Amino acid sequence: MNLLLNMNKLHSQILHVISNQATLITNREKCAPYLQGTEGFSSFNDKKRCIDSVVIAGNTDDITALIKLANVVSNNEELKFSVHPISSGRNWGYGTSQPPTTKNKTVLLDLSALKQIEFDEELGLVTLQPGITQQELSDYLIKLGDNYMVPVTGAGPDCSIVGNAIERGYGITQYTDHFGAVTAIKGLWANGIQYQSALFELDQSKEKFVDKTYKWGVGPYLDGLFTQSNFGIVTEMTIRLSARKPAFVSFLIKLKSDELLEAAIPLIQRVLRDYEGIVGSINLMDKRRMLSMFADNPNVNDHQIMSDIQVQTQTKNLKIPSWTIVGSISGSKNIVKVTKNEIKNIFKQIPNQAIFSDDPVISMGNKVISLLPEGILNRSAMLKKVKLQLGSFNKAKEVMQGKPNRVALKLAYWRHHKGANSFEGKVLSPGKDKCGLLWYAPLVMMKANAMCEYVEFVRKICPLFNIEPFITFTNLRHDCVDSTVPILFDLSNPIAVKDAHNCLKELVTEGLKLGYVPYRLNIDQQQWLLDKESDFWQTVNQIKSKLDPNNILSPGRYNPR
Ligand SMILES: Cc1cc2nc3c(=O)[nH]c(=O)nc-3n(C[C@H](O)[C@H](O)[C@H](O)COP(=O)(O)OP(=O)(O)OC[C@H]3O[C@@H](n4cnc5c(N)ncnc54)[C@H](O)[C@@H]3O)c2cc1C
């Protein structure tokens, strides 16, 4: 009863400070979806991550009011609480919308209703509030003539643009590095002080616009302190959008054997170096990863990986090569034509099969499939396969053109779903659908032998824990590659959950010894991997104590204490 009284007191204080555009959710059942992550943290650690309540902000003043209240009551043992902000809360595989630690009474601050958007079409600079999703930005740009690309990710249409940039996520459109494309930030430090750049403060013009055009500002660069941290809340972000070019072609290069990987990597480097700005980032995927897109999981109800024979049968059946290279070219018609030929020439050094989206075989295939009656398509297994592969090729092309879709999301359903064919028309949401997923996302040295050794490493570790070694390399630049391995598991099977967590831990700890360092961590790794005594994290703690003296913002988020 005492507890209930205290809770009510806090809730009435919150209700007192937020506007009537905001919503306070205190009902356990209504709060529960915010705790539904893909990571299986609660069952693994045998303690429930919990939140006290959720505030859905109606405007930016609600953010200021809640932060102020959290600071005011921070010395009151009964009332004190921490605030954990989310933009769309779809940080699947890294924590979803769950708070980083379970120690404090947490009020989750949901910013998904903040939907303002301003766009300077001439310069391609868009200013967004945290609630704007990939789909909403896409719809907005299409209405204006569809001249710019959305910085899309595989996470799909319902994810926030701001949330992804704060995590320093990346995609496969021209501006791959999403925080790299952020030119200005406005926000609020956890101590309640507003943040805008020094350049913005110096500007005495009415528009105060130039801040949005220049990422680095004047003086110490502070915008970056809002990313992968717990120092403040971003209320507005300006992003440089990539303009749609007159011509666009995507390509897919198939390598028959594993032995060709080592020879292919320098060729990818060369393409990225020589055609910077024309070729976006390049993805390199192994056969098992490709099967996750095109095949049904043959062991769907079992906690086991595909056997070599199963892989062989499926890859033969679906004509999936050992490695697949995927990328895109954009520019004027002539530039695209010349670059396409150059890429073909560069790859002539090794046996391969290259397919470009403007090849007659693709346009013919699309035409034939679109003209065939459903009945015929459904009766022929071969035609169904062609339809699925062409469909995925077209969807992947859309993503590279900055059009959000859900094609990559199917991956999260590999362990507990009937397979790639059963997604038609479904709105996928891995958190809500109780998919089990964690990410291993290390940076690897962009050198052929190092990348081949890394492949061996992942292929050795994952099967020990019954986890499929699905490997993707995203070649962000000619000198920088990040790999993503989705650790997919059945969230309802405690053994599978344990194996998944142990697998990730083994990959991370053993990988660090070999120089494979994650570019991004999940909320559990943030607690055990970072050494609070190191020079770096001591400095972070000094900054934290100034910007958040009462430790009210997302305690523990990229901040060991
Ligand atoms: C199949 C699949 C494919 C994926 N592909 C990609 C991919 O290609 N690239 C990629 O980067 N990720 C990918 N992801 C991972 C993840 O889902 C995305 O990065 C997603 O965009 C992050 O969630 P969000 O945008 O909803 O951010 P949120 O969950 O809202 O925010 C992320 C974190 O940032 C902090 N935060 C959010 N908003 C604010 C704010 N306003 N102020 C201060 N802090 C804030 C919060 O602590 C939060 O935990 C993928 C996931 C899946 C399942």
PDB file of N, CA and C and ligand atoms in Angstrom, residues 84-92 94 96 111 130 153-155 159-160 162-164 166-167 169-171 226 232-234 408-409 411-412 430 437 439 519-520 554 557, ligand 1:
ATOM      1  N   HIS A  84      14.471   7.545 -19.491  1.00  0.00           N
ATOM      2  CA  HIS A  84      15.126   6.890 -20.632  1.00  0.00           C
ATOM      3  C   HIS A  84      14.365   7.252 -21.913  1.00  0.00           C
ATOM      4  N   PRO A  85      14.990   8.068 -22.804  1.00  0.00           N
ATOM      5  CA  PRO A  85      14.276   8.487 -24.015  1.00  0.00           C
ATOM      6  C   PRO A  85      14.381   7.465 -25.138  1.00  0.00           C
ATOM      7  N   ILE A  86      13.313   7.328 -25.904  1.00  0.00           N
ATOM      8  CA  ILE A  86      13.376   6.558 -27.156  1.00  0.00           C
ATOM      9  C   ILE A  86      12.736   7.398 -28.249  1.00  0.00           C
ATOM     10  N   SER A  87      13.186   7.217 -29.474  1.00  0.00           N
ATOM     11  CA  SER A  87      12.568   7.940 -30.595  1.00  0.00           C
ATOM     12  C   SER A  87      11.461   7.084 -31.200  1.00  0.00           C
ATOM     13  N   SER A  88      11.817   5.906 -31.759  1.00  0.00           N
ATOM     14  CA  SER A  88      10.748   4.969 -32.133  1.00  0.00           C
ATOM     15  C   SER A  88      10.854   3.673 -31.343  1.00  0.00           C
ATOM     16  N   GLY A  89      11.961   3.486 -30.593  1.00  0.00           N
ATOM     17  CA  GLY A  89      12.079   2.325 -29.704  1.00  0.00           C
ATOM     18  C   GLY A  89      12.209   0.995 -30.431  1.00  0.00           C
ATOM     19  N   ARG A  90      12.743   1.039 -31.640  1.00  0.00           N
ATOM     20  CA  ARG A  90      12.891  -0.211 -32.401  1.00  0.00           C
ATOM     21  C   ARG A  90      14.364  -0.571 -32.566  1.00  0.00           C
ATOM     22  N   ASN A  91      15.088  -0.448 -31.478  1.00  0.00           N
ATOM     23  CA  ASN A  91      16.521  -0.746 -31.518  1.00  0.00           C
ATOM     24  C   ASN A  91      16.714  -2.255 -31.375  1.00  0.00           C
ATOM     25  N   TRP A  92      16.077  -2.995 -32.307  1.00  0.00           N
ATOM     26  CA  TRP A  92      16.036  -4.464 -32.247  1.00  0.00           C
ATOM     27  C   TRP A  92      17.439  -5.058 -32.277  1.00  0.00           C
ATOM     28  N   TYR A  94      19.718  -4.664 -30.063  1.00  0.00           N
ATOM     29  CA  TYR A  94      20.624  -3.882 -29.211  1.00  0.00           C
ATOM     30  C   TYR A  94      19.961  -3.505 -27.885  1.00  0.00           C
ATOM     31  N   THR A  96      16.127  -2.944 -28.020  1.00  0.00           N
ATOM     32  CA  THR A  96      14.771  -2.517 -28.415  1.00  0.00           C
ATOM     33  C   THR A  96      14.443  -1.233 -27.643  1.00  0.00           C
ATOM     34  N   LEU A 111       9.317   9.595 -27.574  1.00  0.00           N
ATOM     35  CA  LEU A 111       9.296  10.828 -28.380  1.00  0.00           C
ATOM     36  C   LEU A 111       8.657  10.607 -29.755  1.00  0.00           C
ATOM     37  N   PRO A 130      12.320  13.766 -33.357  1.00  0.00           N
ATOM     38  CA  PRO A 130      12.643  12.344 -33.207  1.00  0.00           C
ATOM     39  C   PRO A 130      11.572  11.368 -33.714  1.00  0.00           C
ATOM     40  N   THR A 153      17.491   2.044 -43.546  1.00  0.00           N
ATOM     41  CA  THR A 153      18.276   0.916 -43.006  1.00  0.00           C
ATOM     42  C   THR A 153      17.448  -0.346 -43.222  1.00  0.00           C
ATOM     43  N   GLY A 154      18.061  -1.490 -42.919  1.00  0.00           N
ATOM     44  CA  GLY A 154      17.336  -2.757 -43.006  1.00  0.00           C
ATOM     45  C   GLY A 154      16.221  -2.850 -41.973  1.00  0.00           C
ATOM     46  N   ALA A 155      16.244  -1.984 -40.968  1.00  0.00           N
ATOM     47  CA  ALA A 155      15.237  -2.060 -39.904  1.00  0.00           C
ATOM     48  C   ALA A 155      13.857  -1.595 -40.378  1.00  0.00           C
ATOM     49  N   CYS A 159      11.009   2.829 -38.402  1.00  0.00           N
ATOM     50  CA  CYS A 159      12.086   3.274 -37.505  1.00  0.00           C
ATOM     51  C   CYS A 159      12.376   4.761 -37.667  1.00  0.00           C
ATOM     52  N   SER A 160      12.743   5.367 -36.537  1.00  0.00           N
ATOM     53  CA  SER A 160      13.027   6.803 -36.512  1.00  0.00           C
ATOM     54  C   SER A 160      14.351   7.104 -37.222  1.00  0.00           C
ATOM     55  N   VAL A 162      16.042   9.921 -36.545  1.00  0.00           N
ATOM     56  CA  VAL A 162      16.876  10.492 -35.474  1.00  0.00           C
ATOM     57  C   VAL A 162      17.460   9.383 -34.580  1.00  0.00           C
ATOM     58  N   GLY A 163      16.619   8.414 -34.176  1.00  0.00           N
ATOM     59  CA  GLY A 163      17.065   7.321 -33.293  1.00  0.00           C
ATOM     60  C   GLY A 163      18.222   6.555 -33.913  1.00  0.00           C
ATOM     61  N   ASN A 164      18.134   6.300 -35.209  1.00  0.00           N
ATOM     62  CA  ASN A 164      19.202   5.549 -35.877  1.00  0.00           C
ATOM     63  C   ASN A 164      20.494   6.353 -35.941  1.00  0.00           C
ATOM     64  N   ILE A 166      21.389   8.631 -33.829  1.00  0.00           N
ATOM     65  CA  ILE A 166      21.929   8.712 -32.459  1.00  0.00           C
ATOM     66  C   ILE A 166      22.720   7.450 -32.120  1.00  0.00           C
ATOM     67  N   GLU A 167      22.294   6.315 -32.659  1.00  0.00           N
ATOM     68  CA  GLU A 167      23.029   5.068 -32.440  1.00  0.00           C
ATOM     69  C   GLU A 167      24.248   4.959 -33.377  1.00  0.00           C
ATOM     70  N   GLY A 169      24.042   4.448 -36.570  1.00  0.00           N
ATOM     71  CA  GLY A 169      23.754   3.338 -37.481  1.00  0.00           C
ATOM     72  C   GLY A 169      24.189   3.665 -38.903  1.00  0.00           C
ATOM     73  N   TYR A 170      24.134   2.669 -39.750  1.00  0.00           N
ATOM     74  CA  TYR A 170      24.485   2.903 -41.157  1.00  0.00           C
ATOM     75  C   TYR A 170      23.536   2.166 -42.091  1.00  0.00           C
ATOM     76  N   GLY A 171      23.548   2.603 -43.347  1.00  0.00           N
ATOM     77  CA  GLY A 171      22.681   1.984 -44.358  1.00  0.00           C
ATOM     78  C   GLY A 171      23.480   1.709 -45.610  1.00  0.00           C
ATOM     79  N   PHE A 226      25.856  13.682 -28.046  1.00  0.00           N
ATOM     80  CA  PHE A 226      24.481  13.160 -27.931  1.00  0.00           C
ATOM     81  C   PHE A 226      24.365  11.729 -28.456  1.00  0.00           C
ATOM     82  N   GLY A 232      22.354  13.766 -22.912  1.00  0.00           N
ATOM     83  CA  GLY A 232      21.271  14.690 -23.235  1.00  0.00           C
ATOM     84  C   GLY A 232      20.254  14.075 -24.178  1.00  0.00           C
ATOM     85  N   ILE A 233      19.210  14.844 -24.451  1.00  0.00           N
ATOM     86  CA  ILE A 233      18.129  14.370 -25.327  1.00  0.00           C
ATOM     87  C   ILE A 233      18.102  15.244 -26.582  1.00  0.00           C
ATOM     88  N   VAL A 234      18.105  14.605 -27.732  1.00  0.00           N
ATOM     89  CA  VAL A 234      18.032  15.347 -28.995  1.00  0.00           C
ATOM     90  C   VAL A 234      16.572  15.703 -29.261  1.00  0.00           C
ATOM     91  N   ALA A 408      14.391  -6.662 -45.467  1.00  0.00           N
ATOM     92  CA  ALA A 408      15.471  -7.203 -44.618  1.00  0.00           C
ATOM     93  C   ALA A 408      14.940  -7.736 -43.290  1.00  0.00           C
ATOM     94  N   LEU A 409      13.727  -7.299 -42.899  1.00  0.00           N
ATOM     95  CA  LEU A 409      13.200  -7.682 -41.586  1.00  0.00           C
ATOM     96  C   LEU A 409      12.885  -9.169 -41.452  1.00  0.00           C
ATOM     97  N   LEU A 411      14.629 -11.552 -41.908  1.00  0.00           N
ATOM     98  CA  LEU A 411      15.764 -12.222 -41.264  1.00  0.00           C
ATOM     99  C   LEU A 411      15.458 -12.573 -39.804  1.00  0.00           C
ATOM    100  N   ALA A 412      14.833 -11.624 -39.096  1.00  0.00           N
ATOM    101  CA  ALA A 412      14.586 -11.804 -37.652  1.00  0.00           C
ATOM    102  C   ALA A 412      13.651 -12.984 -37.377  1.00  0.00           C
ATOM    103  N   PRO A 430       9.722  -7.258 -35.324  1.00  0.00           N
ATOM    104  CA  PRO A 430      10.384  -8.340 -34.596  1.00  0.00           C
ATOM    105  C   PRO A 430      10.182  -8.304 -33.077  1.00  0.00           C
ATOM    106  N   LEU A 437      16.683 -12.085 -31.352  1.00  0.00           N
ATOM    107  CA  LEU A 437      17.773 -11.528 -32.176  1.00  0.00           C
ATOM    108  C   LEU A 437      18.709 -10.660 -31.343  1.00  0.00           C
ATOM    109  N   TRP A 439      22.713  -8.683 -32.125  1.00  0.00           N
ATOM    110  CA  TRP A 439      23.678  -8.414 -33.202  1.00  0.00           C
ATOM    111  C   TRP A 439      25.111  -8.540 -32.703  1.00  0.00           C
ATOM    112  N   TYR A 519      31.182  -1.877 -33.365  1.00  0.00           N
ATOM    113  CA  TYR A 519      31.022  -0.418 -33.522  1.00  0.00           C
ATOM    114  C   TYR A 519      29.866   0.075 -32.658  1.00  0.00           C
ATOM    115  N   ARG A 520      29.106  -0.862 -32.104  1.00  0.00           N
ATOM    116  CA  ARG A 520      27.886  -0.525 -31.373  1.00  0.00           C
ATOM    117  C   ARG A 520      27.603  -1.679 -30.417  1.00  0.00           C
ATOM    118  N   SER A 554      19.133   7.889 -18.486  1.00  0.00           N
ATOM    119  CA  SER A 554      19.541   6.539 -18.941  1.00  0.00           C
ATOM    120  C   SER A 554      20.792   6.029 -18.234  1.00  0.00           C
ATOM    121  N   ARG A 557      23.783   3.754 -19.841  1.00  0.00           N
ATOM    122  CA  ARG A 557      23.853   3.697 -21.316  1.00  0.00           C
ATOM    123  C   ARG A 557      25.236   4.175 -21.758  1.00  0.00           C
TER     124      ARG A 557
HETATM  125  C1  LIG B   1      16.371  -7.136 -39.552  1.00  0.00           C
HETATM  126  C2  LIG B   1      17.014  -5.906 -38.982  1.00  0.00           C
HETATM  127  C3  LIG B   1      17.807  -5.121 -39.778  1.00  0.00           C
HETATM  128  C4  LIG B   1      18.442  -3.993 -39.253  1.00  0.00           C
HETATM  129  N1  LIG B   1      19.199  -3.238 -40.083  1.00  0.00           N
HETATM  130  C5  LIG B   1      19.847  -2.169 -39.614  1.00  0.00           C
HETATM  131  C6  LIG B   1      20.663  -1.380 -40.489  1.00  0.00           C
HETATM  132  O1  LIG B   1      20.730  -1.632 -41.689  1.00  0.00           O
HETATM  133  N2  LIG B   1      21.341  -0.331 -39.945  1.00  0.00           N
HETATM  134  C7  LIG B   1      21.231  -0.010 -38.624  1.00  0.00           C
HETATM  135  O2  LIG B   1      21.871   0.961 -38.196  1.00  0.00           O
HETATM  136  N3  LIG B   1      20.464  -0.729 -37.790  1.00  0.00           N
HETATM  137  C8  LIG B   1      19.768  -1.803 -38.240  1.00  0.00           C
HETATM  138  N4  LIG B   1      18.985  -2.534 -37.375  1.00  0.00           N
HETATM  139  C9  LIG B   1      19.033  -2.236 -35.917  1.00  0.00           C
HETATM  140  C10 LIG B   1      17.952  -1.253 -35.356  1.00  0.00           C
HETATM  141  O3  LIG B   1      16.684  -1.854 -35.452  1.00  0.00           O
HETATM  142  C11 LIG B   1      17.989   0.113 -36.043  1.00  0.00           C
HETATM  143  O4  LIG B   1      19.249   0.713 -35.886  1.00  0.00           O
HETATM  144  C12 LIG B   1      16.913   1.096 -35.513  1.00  0.00           C
HETATM  145  O5  LIG B   1      16.876   2.218 -36.363  1.00  0.00           O
HETATM  146  C13 LIG B   1      17.194   1.620 -34.106  1.00  0.00           C
HETATM  147  O6  LIG B   1      15.989   1.867 -33.470  1.00  0.00           O
HETATM  148  P1  LIG B   1      15.203   3.277 -33.477  1.00  0.00           P
HETATM  149  O7  LIG B   1      15.521   3.976 -34.742  1.00  0.00           O
HETATM  150  O8  LIG B   1      13.795   2.960 -33.167  1.00  0.00           O
HETATM  151  O9  LIG B   1      15.917   4.056 -32.336  1.00  0.00           O
HETATM  152  P2  LIG B   1      15.452   4.149 -30.800  1.00  0.00           P
HETATM  153  O10 LIG B   1      15.274   2.776 -30.270  1.00  0.00           O
HETATM  154  O11 LIG B   1      14.344   5.088 -30.643  1.00  0.00           O
HETATM  155  O12 LIG B   1      16.766   4.818 -30.228  1.00  0.00           O
HETATM  156  C14 LIG B   1      17.980   4.153 -30.122  1.00  0.00           C
HETATM  157  C15 LIG B   1      18.647   4.541 -28.791  1.00  0.00           C
HETATM  158  O13 LIG B   1      19.056   5.917 -28.886  1.00  0.00           O
HETATM  159  C16 LIG B   1      18.670   6.653 -27.720  1.00  0.00           C
HETATM  160  N5  LIG B   1      17.765   7.735 -28.145  1.00  0.00           N
HETATM  161  C17 LIG B   1      16.703   7.630 -28.966  1.00  0.00           C
HETATM  162  N6  LIG B   1      16.169   8.826 -29.192  1.00  0.00           N
HETATM  163  C18 LIG B   1      16.877   9.716 -28.481  1.00  0.00           C
HETATM  164  C19 LIG B   1      16.830  11.129 -28.348  1.00  0.00           C
HETATM  165  N7  LIG B   1      15.928  11.862 -28.986  1.00  0.00           N
HETATM  166  N8  LIG B   1      17.765  11.728 -27.553  1.00  0.00           N
HETATM  167  C20 LIG B   1      18.727  11.014 -26.929  1.00  0.00           C
HETATM  168  N9  LIG B   1      18.814   9.662 -27.035  1.00  0.00           N
HETATM  169  C21 LIG B   1      17.917   9.026 -27.809  1.00  0.00           C
HETATM  170  C22 LIG B   1      17.944   5.718 -26.795  1.00  0.00           C
HETATM  171  O14 LIG B   1      18.710   5.384 -25.685  1.00  0.00           O
HETATM  172  C23 LIG B   1      17.668   4.470 -27.632  1.00  0.00           C
HETATM  173  O15 LIG B   1      17.905   3.293 -26.913  1.00  0.00           O
HETATM  174  C24 LIG B   1      18.303  -3.660 -37.870  1.00  0.00           C
HETATM  175  C25 LIG B   1      17.458  -4.444 -37.082  1.00  0.00           C
HETATM  176  C26 LIG B   1      16.822  -5.555 -37.618  1.00  0.00           C
HETATM  177  C27 LIG B   1      15.932  -6.393 -36.763  1.00  0.00           C
END
